[in-house]
Amino acid sequence: MRDPDCIFCKIVAGELPATIVDEDERTLSFMDIAPATRGHALVVPREHSPDLLSIDADDLAAVGLAAQRLARRAKDRLGADGVNLLNSCGAVAFQTVFHFHVHVIPRYEGDPVRLPWVPAPGDPGEIAFAAQELAAK
Ligand code: 5GP
Ligand code: ZN
């Protein structure tokens, strides 16, 4: 269950180097080579899945728990003031590596990370209409 062209599959297989910080039966966590902040890590399932829509449910749960472990360590050991978890699903949503991963980004007071949108009140009718489409049927 791997993609021969996937860099994260190669990291999981030990064929490409990575700085590993956590592992379990289902997941591997390693440092991002282009960190947003000090301690930025990635959590991936060992099994290849391209994205959030395709990942196995047990793998997704395991990735979530691994991300929580790293978030706790970021606060306890790196002195982070907060943490962002980020998953990008699809190229339009910034995804560049198509092996599911969660970014664990430690946050520090005054760091340069910013929201990728400008919060502003939405149109109530549009919100309600989108909610109708999204609601479980
Ligand atoms: P995405 O843009 O898909 O959400 O995130 C991909 C992340 O993988 C980026 O933050 C990028 O810096 C990181 N990345 C890309 N190639 C490598 C690599 O070979 N090794 C490691 N450790 N990280 C990588
Ligand atoms: Zn892969």
PDB file of C-alpha atoms and ligand atoms in Angstrom:
ATOM      1  CA  MET A   1       0.000   0.000   0.000  1.00  0.00           C
ATOM      2  CA  ARG A   2       2.517   2.575  -1.162  1.00  0.00           C
ATOM      3  CA  ASP A   3       2.993   4.883  -4.102  1.00  0.00           C
ATOM      4  CA  PRO A   4       6.425   4.382  -5.685  1.00  0.00           C
ATOM      5  CA  ASP A   5       6.622   8.082  -6.613  1.00  0.00           C
ATOM      6  CA  CYS A   6       5.565   9.441  -3.193  1.00  0.00           C
ATOM      7  CA  ILE A   7       8.252  11.168  -1.116  1.00  0.00           C
ATOM      8  CA  PHE A   8       6.442  10.514   2.158  1.00  0.00           C
ATOM      9  CA  CYS A   9       6.132   6.785   1.328  1.00  0.00           C
ATOM     10  CA  LYS A  10       9.893   6.838   0.774  1.00  0.00           C
ATOM     11  CA  ILE A  11      10.414   8.510   4.153  1.00  0.00           C
ATOM     12  CA  VAL A  12       8.165   5.900   5.824  1.00  0.00           C
ATOM     13  CA  ALA A  13      10.196   3.123   4.133  1.00  0.00           C
ATOM     14  CA  GLY A  14      13.492   4.683   5.249  1.00  0.00           C
ATOM     15  CA  GLU A  15      14.535   5.304   1.634  1.00  0.00           C
ATOM     16  CA  LEU A  16      14.710   9.088   2.100  1.00  0.00           C
ATOM     17  CA  PRO A  17      16.146  10.764   5.190  1.00  0.00           C
ATOM     18  CA  ALA A  18      13.917  12.515   7.694  1.00  0.00           C
ATOM     19  CA  THR A  19      14.215  13.709  11.269  1.00  0.00           C
ATOM     20  CA  ILE A  20      11.737  11.439  13.012  1.00  0.00           C
ATOM     21  CA  VAL A  21      10.172  12.632  16.247  1.00  0.00           C
ATOM     22  CA  ASP A  22       7.378  10.122  16.863  1.00  0.00           C
ATOM     23  CA  GLU A  23       6.157   6.795  15.528  1.00  0.00           C
ATOM     24  CA  ASP A  24       3.619   4.099  16.221  1.00  0.00           C
ATOM     25  CA  GLU A  25       2.042   1.187  14.357  1.00  0.00           C
ATOM     26  CA  ARG A  26       0.061   3.422  12.028  1.00  0.00           C
ATOM     27  CA  THR A  27       1.892   6.756  11.923  1.00  0.00           C
ATOM     28  CA  LEU A  28       5.248   8.442  11.502  1.00  0.00           C
ATOM     29  CA  SER A  29       6.015  12.041  12.499  1.00  0.00           C
ATOM     30  CA  PHE A  30       9.013  13.999  11.235  1.00  0.00           C
ATOM     31  CA  MET A  31      10.255  17.561  10.990  1.00  0.00           C
ATOM     32  CA  ASP A  32       9.088  19.698   8.046  1.00  0.00           C
ATOM     33  CA  ILE A  33      12.077  20.758   5.916  1.00  0.00           C
ATOM     34  CA  ALA A  34      10.573  24.223   5.427  1.00  0.00           C
ATOM     35  CA  PRO A  35       9.215  25.052   8.884  1.00  0.00           C
ATOM     36  CA  ALA A  36       6.669  27.790   9.460  1.00  0.00           C
ATOM     37  CA  THR A  37       7.895  28.075  13.063  1.00  0.00           C
ATOM     38  CA  ARG A  38      10.366  26.335  15.360  1.00  0.00           C
ATOM     39  CA  GLY A  39       9.304  22.721  15.841  1.00  0.00           C
ATOM     40  CA  HIS A  40       6.980  22.441  12.797  1.00  0.00           C
ATOM     41  CA  ALA A  41       6.400  18.710  12.243  1.00  0.00           C
ATOM     42  CA  LEU A  42       4.318  16.537   9.923  1.00  0.00           C
ATOM     43  CA  VAL A  43       2.287  13.490  10.941  1.00  0.00           C
ATOM     44  CA  VAL A  44       1.620  10.920   8.215  1.00  0.00           C
ATOM     45  CA  PRO A  45      -0.028   7.503   8.092  1.00  0.00           C
ATOM     46  CA  ARG A  46       2.376   4.702   7.185  1.00  0.00           C
ATOM     47  CA  GLU A  47      -0.100   3.566   4.515  1.00  0.00           C
ATOM     48  CA  HIS A  48      -0.342   5.784   1.463  1.00  0.00           C
ATOM     49  CA  SER A  49      -3.557   7.771   1.086  1.00  0.00           C
ATOM     50  CA  PRO A  50      -3.584  10.858  -1.107  1.00  0.00           C
ATOM     51  CA  ASP A  51      -5.750  13.041   1.107  1.00  0.00           C
ATOM     52  CA  LEU A  52      -8.423  13.534   3.769  1.00  0.00           C
ATOM     53  CA  LEU A  53     -11.142  12.123   1.533  1.00  0.00           C
ATOM     54  CA  SER A  54      -9.410   8.795   1.004  1.00  0.00           C
ATOM     55  CA  ILE A  55      -7.604   8.051   4.282  1.00  0.00           C
ATOM     56  CA  ASP A  56      -8.663   4.979   6.283  1.00  0.00           C
ATOM     57  CA  ALA A  57     -10.691   5.944   9.362  1.00  0.00           C
ATOM     58  CA  ASP A  58      -8.386   4.165  11.838  1.00  0.00           C
ATOM     59  CA  ASP A  59      -5.357   5.836  10.246  1.00  0.00           C
ATOM     60  CA  LEU A  60      -7.072   9.206  10.539  1.00  0.00           C
ATOM     61  CA  ALA A  61      -7.767   8.597  14.216  1.00  0.00           C
ATOM     62  CA  ALA A  62      -4.152   7.529  14.806  1.00  0.00           C
ATOM     63  CA  VAL A  63      -2.848  10.627  13.028  1.00  0.00           C
ATOM     64  CA  GLY A  64      -5.066  12.789  15.230  1.00  0.00           C
ATOM     65  CA  LEU A  65      -3.720  11.206  18.390  1.00  0.00           C
ATOM     66  CA  ALA A  66      -0.114  11.541  17.185  1.00  0.00           C
ATOM     67  CA  ALA A  67      -0.738  15.213  16.390  1.00  0.00           C
ATOM     68  CA  GLN A  68      -2.060  15.706  19.919  1.00  0.00           C
ATOM     69  CA  ARG A  69       1.110  14.095  21.369  1.00  0.00           C
ATOM     70  CA  LEU A  70       3.290  16.459  19.370  1.00  0.00           C
ATOM     71  CA  ALA A  71       1.155  19.475  20.261  1.00  0.00           C
ATOM     72  CA  ARG A  72       1.577  18.656  23.946  1.00  0.00           C
ATOM     73  CA  ARG A  73       5.342  18.306  23.520  1.00  0.00           C
ATOM     74  CA  ALA A  74       5.509  21.603  21.634  1.00  0.00           C
ATOM     75  CA  LYS A  75       3.987  23.327  24.631  1.00  0.00           C
ATOM     76  CA  ASP A  76       5.856  21.377  27.301  1.00  0.00           C
ATOM     77  CA  ARG A  77       9.316  21.170  25.702  1.00  0.00           C
ATOM     78  CA  LEU A  78       9.558  24.000  23.165  1.00  0.00           C
ATOM     79  CA  GLY A  79       7.650  26.555  25.198  1.00  0.00           C
ATOM     80  CA  ALA A  80       5.050  27.093  22.488  1.00  0.00           C
ATOM     81  CA  ASP A  81       2.209  29.413  23.453  1.00  0.00           C
ATOM     82  CA  GLY A  82      -0.230  27.570  21.180  1.00  0.00           C
ATOM     83  CA  VAL A  83      -0.395  25.131  18.273  1.00  0.00           C
ATOM     84  CA  ASN A  84      -2.088  25.014  14.874  1.00  0.00           C
ATOM     85  CA  LEU A  85      -3.017  21.720  13.223  1.00  0.00           C
ATOM     86  CA  LEU A  86      -3.340  22.099   9.465  1.00  0.00           C
ATOM     87  CA  ASN A  87      -4.397  19.697   6.740  1.00  0.00           C
ATOM     88  CA  SER A  88      -4.629  20.782   3.134  1.00  0.00           C
ATOM     89  CA  CYS A  89      -6.911  18.713   0.893  1.00  0.00           C
ATOM     90  CA  GLY A  90      -6.449  19.464  -2.772  1.00  0.00           C
ATOM     91  CA  ALA A  91      -4.109  21.710  -4.719  1.00  0.00           C
ATOM     92  CA  VAL A  92      -6.533  24.626  -4.415  1.00  0.00           C
ATOM     93  CA  ALA A  93      -6.285  24.232  -0.634  1.00  0.00           C
ATOM     94  CA  PHE A  94      -2.431  24.469  -0.720  1.00  0.00           C
ATOM     95  CA  GLN A  95      -1.744  20.696  -0.782  1.00  0.00           C
ATOM     96  CA  THR A  96       1.606  20.018  -2.466  1.00  0.00           C
ATOM     97  CA  VAL A  97       2.427  16.480  -1.261  1.00  0.00           C
ATOM     98  CA  PHE A  98      -0.338  14.007  -2.037  1.00  0.00           C
ATOM     99  CA  HIS A  99       0.194  11.641   0.882  1.00  0.00           C
ATOM    100  CA  PHE A 100      -2.162  12.660   3.685  1.00  0.00           C
ATOM    101  CA  HIS A 101      -0.416  14.649   6.404  1.00  0.00           C
ATOM    102  CA  VAL A 102      -1.219  16.947   9.282  1.00  0.00           C
ATOM    103  CA  HIS A 103       1.054  19.886  10.007  1.00  0.00           C
ATOM    104  CA  VAL A 104       1.703  20.446  13.710  1.00  0.00           C
ATOM    105  CA  ILE A 105       2.791  24.070  13.895  1.00  0.00           C
ATOM    106  CA  PRO A 106       3.890  25.360  17.299  1.00  0.00           C
ATOM    107  CA  ARG A 107       2.839  28.974  17.759  1.00  0.00           C
ATOM    108  CA  TYR A 108       4.751  31.641  19.652  1.00  0.00           C
ATOM    109  CA  GLU A 109       3.636  35.114  20.668  1.00  0.00           C
ATOM    110  CA  GLY A 110       4.729  37.477  17.882  1.00  0.00           C
ATOM    111  CA  ASP A 111       5.559  34.760  15.331  1.00  0.00           C
ATOM    112  CA  PRO A 112       5.009  35.565  11.628  1.00  0.00           C
ATOM    113  CA  VAL A 113       2.201  33.065  10.914  1.00  0.00           C
ATOM    114  CA  ARG A 114      -1.059  34.682   9.763  1.00  0.00           C
ATOM    115  CA  LEU A 115      -4.539  33.413   8.906  1.00  0.00           C
ATOM    116  CA  PRO A 116      -4.889  32.785   5.149  1.00  0.00           C
ATOM    117  CA  TRP A 117      -8.236  34.648   5.069  1.00  0.00           C
ATOM    118  CA  VAL A 118      -9.512  37.984   6.342  1.00  0.00           C
ATOM    119  CA  PRO A 119     -12.375  37.347   8.774  1.00  0.00           C
ATOM    120  CA  ALA A 120     -15.449  39.414   7.920  1.00  0.00           C
ATOM    121  CA  PRO A 121     -19.157  38.909   8.611  1.00  0.00           C
ATOM    122  CA  GLY A 122     -20.819  36.702   5.983  1.00  0.00           C
ATOM    123  CA  ASP A 123     -24.210  37.089   4.317  1.00  0.00           C
ATOM    124  CA  PRO A 124     -26.701  35.289   6.615  1.00  0.00           C
ATOM    125  CA  GLY A 125     -28.731  33.953   3.684  1.00  0.00           C
ATOM    126  CA  GLU A 126     -25.649  32.510   1.983  1.00  0.00           C
ATOM    127  CA  ILE A 127     -24.517  30.920   5.243  1.00  0.00           C
ATOM    128  CA  ALA A 128     -27.942  29.338   5.775  1.00  0.00           C
ATOM    129  CA  PHE A 129     -28.065  28.065   2.179  1.00  0.00           C
ATOM    130  CA  ALA A 130     -24.598  26.490   2.433  1.00  0.00           C
ATOM    131  CA  ALA A 131     -25.624  24.946   5.759  1.00  0.00           C
ATOM    132  CA  GLN A 132     -28.637  23.290   4.124  1.00  0.00           C
ATOM    133  CA  GLU A 133     -26.353  21.709   1.530  1.00  0.00           C
ATOM    134  CA  LEU A 134     -23.830  20.593   4.145  1.00  0.00           C
ATOM    135  CA  ALA A 135     -26.252  19.211   6.717  1.00  0.00           C
ATOM    136  CA  ALA A 136     -26.507  15.441   7.015  1.00  0.00           C
ATOM    137  CA  LYS A 137     -29.445  14.149   4.963  1.00  0.00           C
TER     138      LYS A 137
HETATM  139  P1  5GP B   1       1.397  20.584   1.988  1.00  0.00           P
HETATM  140  O1  5GP B   1       1.768  21.808   1.171  1.00  0.00           O
HETATM  141  O2  5GP B   1       1.124  19.411   1.080  1.00  0.00           O
HETATM  142  O3  5GP B   1       0.310  20.814   2.989  1.00  0.00           O
HETATM  143  O4  5GP B   1       2.664  20.251   2.860  1.00  0.00           O
HETATM  144  C1  5GP B   1       3.785  19.584   2.395  1.00  0.00           C
HETATM  145  C2  5GP B   1       4.895  19.871   3.372  1.00  0.00           C
HETATM  146  O5  5GP B   1       5.910  18.908   3.171  1.00  0.00           O
HETATM  147  C3  5GP B   1       5.542  21.248   3.186  1.00  0.00           C
HETATM  148  O6  5GP B   1       5.425  21.982   4.403  1.00  0.00           O
HETATM  149  C4  5GP B   1       6.986  20.935   2.834  1.00  0.00           C
HETATM  150  O7  5GP B   1       7.901  21.813   3.420  1.00  0.00           O
HETATM  151  C5  5GP B   1       7.168  19.514   3.347  1.00  0.00           C
HETATM  152  N1  5GP B   1       8.094  18.717   2.597  1.00  0.00           N
HETATM  153  C6  5GP B   1       8.161  18.593   1.247  1.00  0.00           C
HETATM  154  N2  5GP B   1       9.131  17.713   0.897  1.00  0.00           N
HETATM  155  C7  5GP B   1       9.675  17.272   2.059  1.00  0.00           C
HETATM  156  C8  5GP B   1      10.723  16.342   2.351  1.00  0.00           C
HETATM  157  O8  5GP B   1      11.360  15.746   1.469  1.00  0.00           O
HETATM  158  N3  5GP B   1      11.015  16.126   3.660  1.00  0.00           N
HETATM  159  C9  5GP B   1      10.331  16.765   4.656  1.00  0.00           C
HETATM  160  N4  5GP B   1      10.703  16.492   5.919  1.00  0.00           N
HETATM  161  N5  5GP B   1       9.338  17.638   4.427  1.00  0.00           N
HETATM  162  C10 5GP B   1       9.012  17.896   3.140  1.00  0.00           C
HETATM  163 ZN    ZN B   2       2.747   8.059   0.019  1.00  0.00          ZN
END
